[in-house]
XYZ file of C-alpha atoms in Angstrom:
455
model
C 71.288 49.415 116.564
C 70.724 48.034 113.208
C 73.123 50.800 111.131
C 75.954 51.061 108.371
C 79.318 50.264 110.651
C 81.858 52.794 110.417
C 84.296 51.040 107.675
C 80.942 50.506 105.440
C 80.432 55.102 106.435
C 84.119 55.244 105.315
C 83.965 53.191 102.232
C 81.219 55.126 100.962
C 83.027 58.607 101.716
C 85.666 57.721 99.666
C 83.494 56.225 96.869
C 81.866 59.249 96.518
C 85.046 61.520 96.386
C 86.574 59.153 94.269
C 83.748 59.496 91.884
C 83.429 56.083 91.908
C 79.921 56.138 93.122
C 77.412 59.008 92.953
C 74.380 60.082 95.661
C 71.602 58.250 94.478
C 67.898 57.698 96.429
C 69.336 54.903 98.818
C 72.538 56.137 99.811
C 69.780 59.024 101.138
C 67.554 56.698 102.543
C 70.285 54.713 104.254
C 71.286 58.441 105.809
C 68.175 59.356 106.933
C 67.738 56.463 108.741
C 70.893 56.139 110.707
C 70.669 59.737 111.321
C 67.045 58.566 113.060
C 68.750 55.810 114.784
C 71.218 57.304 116.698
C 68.907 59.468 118.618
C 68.349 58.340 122.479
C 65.254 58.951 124.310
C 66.076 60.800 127.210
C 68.857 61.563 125.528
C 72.672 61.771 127.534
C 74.886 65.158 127.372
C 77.248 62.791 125.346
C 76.259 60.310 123.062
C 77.122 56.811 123.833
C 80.244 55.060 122.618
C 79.094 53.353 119.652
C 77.259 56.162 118.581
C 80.333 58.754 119.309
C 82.798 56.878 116.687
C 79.581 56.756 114.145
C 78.896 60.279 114.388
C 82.127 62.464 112.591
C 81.765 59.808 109.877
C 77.803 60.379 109.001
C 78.680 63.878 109.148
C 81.398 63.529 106.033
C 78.921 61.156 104.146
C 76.396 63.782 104.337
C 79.351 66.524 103.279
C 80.089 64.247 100.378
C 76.565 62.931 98.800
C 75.206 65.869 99.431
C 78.010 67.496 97.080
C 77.538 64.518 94.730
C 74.080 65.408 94.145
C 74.754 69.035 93.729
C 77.043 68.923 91.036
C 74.746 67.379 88.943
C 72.294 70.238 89.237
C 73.007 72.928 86.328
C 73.129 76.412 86.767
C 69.857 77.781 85.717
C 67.787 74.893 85.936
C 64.505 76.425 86.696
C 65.065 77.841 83.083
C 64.986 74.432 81.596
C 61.985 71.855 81.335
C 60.923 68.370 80.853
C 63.492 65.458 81.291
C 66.144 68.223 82.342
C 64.061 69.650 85.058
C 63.125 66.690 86.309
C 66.278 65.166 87.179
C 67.203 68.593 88.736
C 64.255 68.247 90.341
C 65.137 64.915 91.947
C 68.937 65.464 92.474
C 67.937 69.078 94.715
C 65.435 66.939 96.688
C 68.539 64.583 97.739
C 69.895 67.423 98.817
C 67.124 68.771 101.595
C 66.500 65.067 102.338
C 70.325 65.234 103.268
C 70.246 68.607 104.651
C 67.230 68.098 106.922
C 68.773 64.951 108.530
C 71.705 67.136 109.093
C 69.760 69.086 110.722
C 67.948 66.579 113.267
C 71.166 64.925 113.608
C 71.779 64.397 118.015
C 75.024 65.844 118.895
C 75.707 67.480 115.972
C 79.038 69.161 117.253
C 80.444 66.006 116.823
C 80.037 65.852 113.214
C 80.782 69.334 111.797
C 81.225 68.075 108.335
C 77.261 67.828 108.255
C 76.711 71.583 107.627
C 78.360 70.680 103.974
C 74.741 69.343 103.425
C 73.365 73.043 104.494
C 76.180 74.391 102.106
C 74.994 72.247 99.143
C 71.591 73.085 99.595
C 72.351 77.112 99.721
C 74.420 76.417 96.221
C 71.581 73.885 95.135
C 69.080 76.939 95.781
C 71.225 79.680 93.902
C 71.376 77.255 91.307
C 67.821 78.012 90.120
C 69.114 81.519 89.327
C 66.013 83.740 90.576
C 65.875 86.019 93.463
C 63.573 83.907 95.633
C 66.052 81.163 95.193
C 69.144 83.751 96.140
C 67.396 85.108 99.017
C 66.467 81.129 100.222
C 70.308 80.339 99.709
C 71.297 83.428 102.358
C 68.508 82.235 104.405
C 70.973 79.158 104.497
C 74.115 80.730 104.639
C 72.756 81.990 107.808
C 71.527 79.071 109.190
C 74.792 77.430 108.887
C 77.084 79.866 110.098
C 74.890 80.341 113.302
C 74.500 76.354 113.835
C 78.623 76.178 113.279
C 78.985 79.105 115.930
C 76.893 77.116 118.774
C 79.307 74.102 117.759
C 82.089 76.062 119.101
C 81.276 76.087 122.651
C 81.675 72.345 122.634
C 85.165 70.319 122.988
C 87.528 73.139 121.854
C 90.320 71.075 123.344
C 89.543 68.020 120.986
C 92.170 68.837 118.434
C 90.416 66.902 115.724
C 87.027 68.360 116.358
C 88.503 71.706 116.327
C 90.403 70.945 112.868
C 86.988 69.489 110.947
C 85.202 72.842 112.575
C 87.671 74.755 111.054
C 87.490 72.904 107.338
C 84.346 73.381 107.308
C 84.062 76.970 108.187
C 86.124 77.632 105.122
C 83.538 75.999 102.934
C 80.599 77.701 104.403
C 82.582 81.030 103.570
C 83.861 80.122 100.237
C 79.905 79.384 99.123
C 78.480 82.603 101.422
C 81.141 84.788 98.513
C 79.688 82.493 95.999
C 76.126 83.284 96.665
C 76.970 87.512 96.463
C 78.863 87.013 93.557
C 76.063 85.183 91.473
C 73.534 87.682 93.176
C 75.361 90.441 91.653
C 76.598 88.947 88.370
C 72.429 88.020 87.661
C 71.291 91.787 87.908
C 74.493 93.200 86.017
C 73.383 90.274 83.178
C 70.149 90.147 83.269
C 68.745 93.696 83.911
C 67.557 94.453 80.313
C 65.124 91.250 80.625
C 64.710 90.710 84.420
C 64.918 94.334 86.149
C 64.377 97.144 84.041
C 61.508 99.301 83.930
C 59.895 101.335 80.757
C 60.018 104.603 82.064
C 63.300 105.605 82.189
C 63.465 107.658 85.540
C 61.854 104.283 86.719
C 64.511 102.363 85.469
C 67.113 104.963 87.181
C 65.521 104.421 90.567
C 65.364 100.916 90.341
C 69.389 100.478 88.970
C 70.336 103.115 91.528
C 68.442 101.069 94.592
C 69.934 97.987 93.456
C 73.414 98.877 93.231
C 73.502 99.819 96.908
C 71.951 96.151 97.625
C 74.387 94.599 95.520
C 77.205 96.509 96.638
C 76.397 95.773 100.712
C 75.970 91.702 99.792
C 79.577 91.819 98.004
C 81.409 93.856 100.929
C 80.387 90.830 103.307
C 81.016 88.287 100.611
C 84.586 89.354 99.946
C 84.722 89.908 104.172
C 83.505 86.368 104.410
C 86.232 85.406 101.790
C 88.777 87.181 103.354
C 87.849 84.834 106.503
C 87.898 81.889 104.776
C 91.507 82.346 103.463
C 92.822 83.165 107.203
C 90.639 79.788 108.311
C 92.751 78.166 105.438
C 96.359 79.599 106.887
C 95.029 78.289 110.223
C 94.888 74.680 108.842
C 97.926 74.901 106.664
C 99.670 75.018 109.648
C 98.229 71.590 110.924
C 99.081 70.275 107.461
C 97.466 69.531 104.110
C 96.869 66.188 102.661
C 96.341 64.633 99.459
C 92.969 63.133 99.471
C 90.678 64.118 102.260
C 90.425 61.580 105.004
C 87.986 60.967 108.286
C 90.437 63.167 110.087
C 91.476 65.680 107.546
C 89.634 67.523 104.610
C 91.213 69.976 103.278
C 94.251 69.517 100.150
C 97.209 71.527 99.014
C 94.802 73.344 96.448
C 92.340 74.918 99.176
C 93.778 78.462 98.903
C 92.642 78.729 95.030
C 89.165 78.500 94.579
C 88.775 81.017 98.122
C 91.052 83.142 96.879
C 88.895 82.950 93.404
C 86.201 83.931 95.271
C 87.599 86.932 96.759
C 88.925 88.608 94.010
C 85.920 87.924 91.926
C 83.840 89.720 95.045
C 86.634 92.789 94.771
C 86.437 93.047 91.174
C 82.677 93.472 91.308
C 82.849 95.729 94.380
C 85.623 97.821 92.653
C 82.897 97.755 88.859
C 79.821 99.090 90.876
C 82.058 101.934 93.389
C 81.817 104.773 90.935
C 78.246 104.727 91.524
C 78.732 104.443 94.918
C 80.662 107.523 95.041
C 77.841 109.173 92.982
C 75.020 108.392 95.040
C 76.760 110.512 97.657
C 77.778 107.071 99.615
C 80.647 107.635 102.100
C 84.350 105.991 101.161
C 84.990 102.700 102.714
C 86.118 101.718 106.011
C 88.310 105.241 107.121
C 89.027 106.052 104.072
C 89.265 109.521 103.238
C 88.188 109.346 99.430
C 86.910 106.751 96.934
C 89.792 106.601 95.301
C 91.563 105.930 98.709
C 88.989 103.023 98.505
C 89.599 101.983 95.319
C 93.221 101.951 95.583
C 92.245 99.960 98.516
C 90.279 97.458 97.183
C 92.975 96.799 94.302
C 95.656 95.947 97.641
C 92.472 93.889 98.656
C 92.575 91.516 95.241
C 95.910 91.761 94.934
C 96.110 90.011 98.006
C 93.497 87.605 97.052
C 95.020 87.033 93.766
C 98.398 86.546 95.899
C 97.133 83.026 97.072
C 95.593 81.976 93.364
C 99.403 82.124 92.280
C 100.973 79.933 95.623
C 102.896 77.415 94.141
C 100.970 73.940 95.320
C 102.562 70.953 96.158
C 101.711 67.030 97.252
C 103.285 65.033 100.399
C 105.823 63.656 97.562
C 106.563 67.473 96.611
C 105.071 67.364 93.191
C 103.432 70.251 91.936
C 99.652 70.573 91.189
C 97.955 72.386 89.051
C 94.396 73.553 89.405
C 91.713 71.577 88.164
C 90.171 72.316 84.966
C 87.400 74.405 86.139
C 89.574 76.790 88.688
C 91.661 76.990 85.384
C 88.936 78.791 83.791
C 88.256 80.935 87.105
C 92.059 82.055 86.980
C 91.463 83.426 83.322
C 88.316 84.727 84.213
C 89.682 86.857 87.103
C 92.529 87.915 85.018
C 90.596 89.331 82.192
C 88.041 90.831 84.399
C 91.381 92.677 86.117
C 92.361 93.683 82.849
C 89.361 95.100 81.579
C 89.240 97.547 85.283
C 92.995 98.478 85.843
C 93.935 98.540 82.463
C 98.393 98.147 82.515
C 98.108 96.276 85.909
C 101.331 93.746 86.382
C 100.164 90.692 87.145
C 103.232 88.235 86.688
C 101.744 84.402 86.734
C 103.404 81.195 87.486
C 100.967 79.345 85.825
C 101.714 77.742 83.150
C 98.283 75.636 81.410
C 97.558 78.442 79.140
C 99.843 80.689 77.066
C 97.427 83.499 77.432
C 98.344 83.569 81.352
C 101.898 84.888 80.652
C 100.745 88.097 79.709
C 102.521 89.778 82.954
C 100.874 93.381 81.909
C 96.993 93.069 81.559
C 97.326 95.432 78.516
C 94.943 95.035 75.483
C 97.187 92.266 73.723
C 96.384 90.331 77.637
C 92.706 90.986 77.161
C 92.410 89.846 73.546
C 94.508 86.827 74.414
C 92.727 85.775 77.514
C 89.216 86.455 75.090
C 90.628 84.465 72.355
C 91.377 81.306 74.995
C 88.201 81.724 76.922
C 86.264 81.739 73.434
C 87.697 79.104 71.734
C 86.321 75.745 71.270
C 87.192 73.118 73.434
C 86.157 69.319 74.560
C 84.498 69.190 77.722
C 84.754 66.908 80.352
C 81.685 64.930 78.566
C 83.595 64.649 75.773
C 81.470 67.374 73.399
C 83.210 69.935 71.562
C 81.670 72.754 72.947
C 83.258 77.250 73.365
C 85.420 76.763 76.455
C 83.543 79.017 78.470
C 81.783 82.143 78.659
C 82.460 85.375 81.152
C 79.189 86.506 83.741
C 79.270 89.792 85.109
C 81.738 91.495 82.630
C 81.205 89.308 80.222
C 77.702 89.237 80.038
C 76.743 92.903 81.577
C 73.518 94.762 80.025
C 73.228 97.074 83.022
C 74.045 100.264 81.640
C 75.351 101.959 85.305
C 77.966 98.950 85.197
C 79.363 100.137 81.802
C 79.422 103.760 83.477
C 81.572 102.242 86.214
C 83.635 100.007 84.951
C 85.031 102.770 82.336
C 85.440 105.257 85.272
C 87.703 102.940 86.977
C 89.759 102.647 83.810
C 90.129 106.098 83.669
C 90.901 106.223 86.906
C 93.928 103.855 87.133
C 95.389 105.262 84.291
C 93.929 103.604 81.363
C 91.338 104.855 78.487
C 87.748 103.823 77.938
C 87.171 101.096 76.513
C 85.175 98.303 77.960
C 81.802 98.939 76.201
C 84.156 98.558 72.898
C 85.471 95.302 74.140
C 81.439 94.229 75.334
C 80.761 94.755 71.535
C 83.460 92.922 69.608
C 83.651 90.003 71.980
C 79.675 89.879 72.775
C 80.139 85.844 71.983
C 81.605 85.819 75.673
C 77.774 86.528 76.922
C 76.405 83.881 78.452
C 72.825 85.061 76.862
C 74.533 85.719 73.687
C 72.051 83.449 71.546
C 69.064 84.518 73.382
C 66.539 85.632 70.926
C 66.854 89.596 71.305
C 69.426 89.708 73.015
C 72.042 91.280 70.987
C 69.796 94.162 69.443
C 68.994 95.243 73.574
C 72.685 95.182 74.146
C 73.284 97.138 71.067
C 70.823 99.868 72.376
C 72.410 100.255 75.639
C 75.666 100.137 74.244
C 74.974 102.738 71.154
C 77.021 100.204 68.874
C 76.578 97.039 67.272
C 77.654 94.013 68.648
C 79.468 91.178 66.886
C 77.863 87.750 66.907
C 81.027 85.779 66.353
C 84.411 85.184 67.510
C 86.007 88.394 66.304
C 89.325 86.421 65.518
């Protein structure tokens, strides 16, 4: 069996991890052909020896190329053209090559870290930004989940296979919260230019029959969260390690960007449940109200938010800090906390930013977490560049999401306020310099909106 030996499977793992090597056309090429190689004809219940030690270690290269090649796909890329499209083109192709050996690979329960390539190609899909691409990338989600379930009734007393299922299932659920939350943060942005209808009772009907979509997709994505984080616990108790490894994927920092996740799912649940409550939907769960609910679903982030904040340390006990774009998440979160339960404590141990000691998300917190998130910044390609912008709150133009979000202001205490703050820091909108963009805002809003950094 002419195929790469397992220290040439390993080398290239780490290569890619390391970023010293990205997915290219033959590191593809080289999987789909092993992948086609192992496969016996008939084939045994188990596969043979020298296929058994290959096996676990095809299944993390296809985890990490298949990630390689993902990251280099923009967000929005059907919206660009030429060159640009192209190569997103060619690096989302990598990824179903990938994912479709995955998929034919024999005894896949043997090399769980494979459904990383269905993973990638569900975040590769809701990449492109449109509905058919969302609705392919659940189509995924699915597919994963139920392929990881039939891998469970194999070898639950191999402790090692039962670790990688377990890393892995917190992946598929961290990207399955990803997927609602860009679902929902694309019709809250883009509803002016993408949704609406002319006739206003039209337009009514269609916001109203979207929010109850939108609202069902983020109750299972902040479930699915929720999951993922008590996956994580179950792991943390095996151990973390520094770098991923054949045997062990998952690092000291694997509670953030799930517990990210989650709260961003609450938030948005939280935004949208005043309308909820006014299209006569019952309270959640057994709740006996919606502000039961509400109150609820604050206990909910906070608990999300809870693991954001756990102090993260290395084998040698040094302390981590999140990487530079969970950084921006954490600020993100926080604002979009601010701006719903105005006064909220939120004490911080983090220290990268001096807008994140703001322990009371008051309105000196929100314009000081606006201010950091606006201003400009060198990016990891070495262009000076606005440090980020803010979807979903940031960037809303659905006028039913203004209606709730200032309702649930009200309603922990606070004063309206948010379609003020939409106004002076419209700069945050990821459409901001979209031609026409601005004067629709402005209409929905009743107010003008500022074009530049209001500081």
């Amino acid at each position: 069996m002419n195929v790469m030996s397992a220290e040439r499977l390993e080398e290239l793992c780490l290569a890619l991890r390391r970023r010293q090597k990205e997915c290219d056309d033959e590191i593809v090429a080289a999987i789909e052909a092993d992948a086609a190689a192992y496969r016996r004809d008939p084939a045994p219940q188990l596969p043979p020896e020298d296929v058994a030690e290959l096996l676990p270690l095809m299944g993390w290269l296809m985890y990490e190329a298949s990630w390689s090649a993902v990251q280099r796909i923009p967000n929005g890329f059907t919206e660009t053209g030429g060159e640009a499209l192209a190569r997103a083109r060619e690096k989302h192709e990598w990824v179903l090559r990938i994912a479709n050996a995955s998929r034919a690979l024999p005894w896949p329960e043997f090399a769980p870290r494979a459904l990383g390539a269905l993973r990638a190609l569900a975040l590769a899909e809701s990449k492109g930004d449109t509905q058919e691409s969302y609705d392919r990338a659940q189509d995924l989600h699915q597919e994963a989940r139920e392929r990881h379930g039939s891998y469970l009734t194999y070898h639950r007393e191999n402790r090692g296979i039962s670790r990688a299922s377990d890393e892995i299932l917190v992946q598929l659920w961290l990207a399955e919260t990803g997927t609602a939350c860009r679902i929902a943060e694309r019709v809250i942005d883009r509803w002016a230019e993408e949704f609406a209808a002319d006739d206003p009772e039209a337009d009514r009907q269609r916001r109203e029959e979207r929010v109850q979509i939108v609202f069902s997709d983020l109750a299972e994505g902040a479930a699915r969260g929720e999951e993922a984080l008590a996956v994580a616990e179950r792991v943390a108790e095996l151990g973390f390690v520094d770098e991923p490894t054949k045997d062990e994927l998952l690092m000291p920092t694997s509670f953030v960007n799930p517990g990210i996740m989650t709260a961003r799912a609450v938030l948005l649940m939280l935004a949208l449940s005043p309308e909820m409550q006014r299209l006569g939907y019952f309270p959640l769960g057994d709740d006996d109200s919606w502000d039961d609910s509400r109150k609820k679903l604050r206990e909910r982030f906070d608990s999300a938010y809870e693991y954001i904040e756990r102090p993260v340390f290395n084998s040698r006990n040094e302390p981590q800090e999140p990487r530079g774009d969970l950084k921006l998440a954490v600020v993100q979160t926080r604002l979009a906390a601010a701006l719903l339960m105005p006064g909220r404590r939120l004490p911080s141990r983090l220290t990268f930013a001096p807008c994140v000691r703001h322990e009371v998300l008051d309105d000196d917190a929100i314009e000081a977490m606006s201010a950091w998130l606006t201003e400009v910044a060198v990016d990891r390609n070495g262009q000076e560049k606005q440090r980020s912008t803010l979807r979903g709150f940031g960037g809303a133009i659905m006028p039913n999401f203004f209606d709730g979000v200032e309702e649930c202001r009200v309603a922990f205490g606070g004063e309206p306020g948010y379609r003020d703050w939409r106004a002076r820091w419209f700069i945050l909108d990821k459409y901001a310099a979209e031609a026409g963009r601005g004067e629709r805002l402005s209409a929905i809003l009743g107010q003008p909106v500022q074009r530049t950094r209001p500081i």
